[in-house]
mmCIF file of C-alpha atoms in Angstrom:
data_model
loop_
_atom_site.group_PDB
_atom_site.id
_atom_site.type_symbol
_atom_site.label_atom_id
_atom_site.label_comp_id
_atom_site.label_asym_id
_atom_site.label_seq_id
_atom_site.Cartn_x
_atom_site.Cartn_y
_atom_site.Cartn_z
ATOM 1 C CA MET A 241 -10.150 10.836 32.715
ATOM 2 C CA THR A 242 -12.069 9.303 30.131
ATOM 3 C CA THR A 243 -10.478 9.405 26.450
ATOM 4 C CA ALA A 244 -12.299 9.287 23.136
ATOM 5 C CA ARG A 245 -10.455 6.068 22.497
ATOM 6 C CA ASP A 246 -11.885 4.592 25.838
ATOM 7 C CA ILE A 247 -15.816 4.991 24.214
ATOM 8 C CA MET A 248 -15.154 4.502 20.502
ATOM 9 C CA THR A 249 -16.118 1.394 18.655
ATOM 10 C CA PRO A 250 -13.301 -0.505 17.146
ATOM 11 C CA GLY A 251 -13.928 -0.624 13.301
ATOM 12 C CA ALA A 252 -16.651 1.812 12.913
ATOM 13 C CA GLU A 253 -18.182 2.072 9.677
ATOM 14 C CA CYS A 254 -18.461 5.291 7.815
ATOM 15 C CA ILE A 255 -20.304 6.947 5.010
ATOM 16 C CA ASP A 256 -18.655 8.880 2.011
ATOM 17 C CA ALA A 257 -20.111 12.728 2.478
ATOM 18 C CA ASP A 258 -21.117 12.409 -1.474
ATOM 19 C CA SER A 259 -23.566 9.367 -0.401
ATOM 20 C CA THR A 260 -27.373 9.774 -0.808
ATOM 21 C CA VAL A 261 -29.774 9.952 2.424
ATOM 22 C CA LEU A 262 -31.407 6.663 0.655
ATOM 23 C CA GLU A 263 -27.349 4.994 0.792
ATOM 24 C CA ALA A 264 -26.771 6.538 4.220
ATOM 25 C CA ALA A 265 -30.489 4.837 5.680
ATOM 26 C CA GLU A 266 -29.882 1.904 3.957
ATOM 27 C CA LYS A 267 -26.057 1.193 5.809
ATOM 28 C CA MET A 268 -27.562 2.221 9.045
ATOM 29 C CA ALA A 269 -30.296 -0.147 8.684
ATOM 30 C CA ARG A 270 -27.741 -3.110 7.671
ATOM 31 C CA LEU A 271 -25.398 -2.344 10.214
ATOM 32 C CA ASP A 272 -28.128 -1.472 12.860
ATOM 33 C CA VAL A 273 -26.976 1.455 14.000
ATOM 34 C CA GLY A 274 -28.524 4.787 14.785
ATOM 35 C CA ALA A 275 -25.839 7.106 13.379
ATOM 36 C CA LEU A 276 -22.784 7.107 11.012
ATOM 37 C CA PRO A 277 -19.620 9.314 10.661
ATOM 38 C CA ILE A 278 -18.941 10.641 7.646
ATOM 39 C CA CYS A 279 -15.739 10.148 5.796
ATOM 40 C CA GLY A 280 -13.819 11.920 3.107
ATOM 41 C CA SER A 281 -12.278 10.188 0.116
ATOM 42 C CA LEU A 282 -9.234 9.057 2.302
ATOM 43 C CA GLN A 283 -11.897 7.384 5.049
ATOM 44 C CA ALA A 284 -10.905 10.012 7.458
ATOM 45 C CA THR A 285 -13.138 11.317 9.889
ATOM 46 C CA SER A 286 -14.708 14.657 8.802
ATOM 47 C CA SER A 287 -15.534 17.235 11.277
ATOM 48 C CA GLY A 288 -17.545 19.677 9.350
#
């Protein structure tokens, strides 16, 4: 069975929950990605 670890990108970038849409768009353009996970203050991915 495929696990999340199997398909995740190592060293993935995230964006802080308090960042603006413009900051997120600029970071996505700079990284050439179509999405960023949202991270909290401890850089742990937020699920909601």
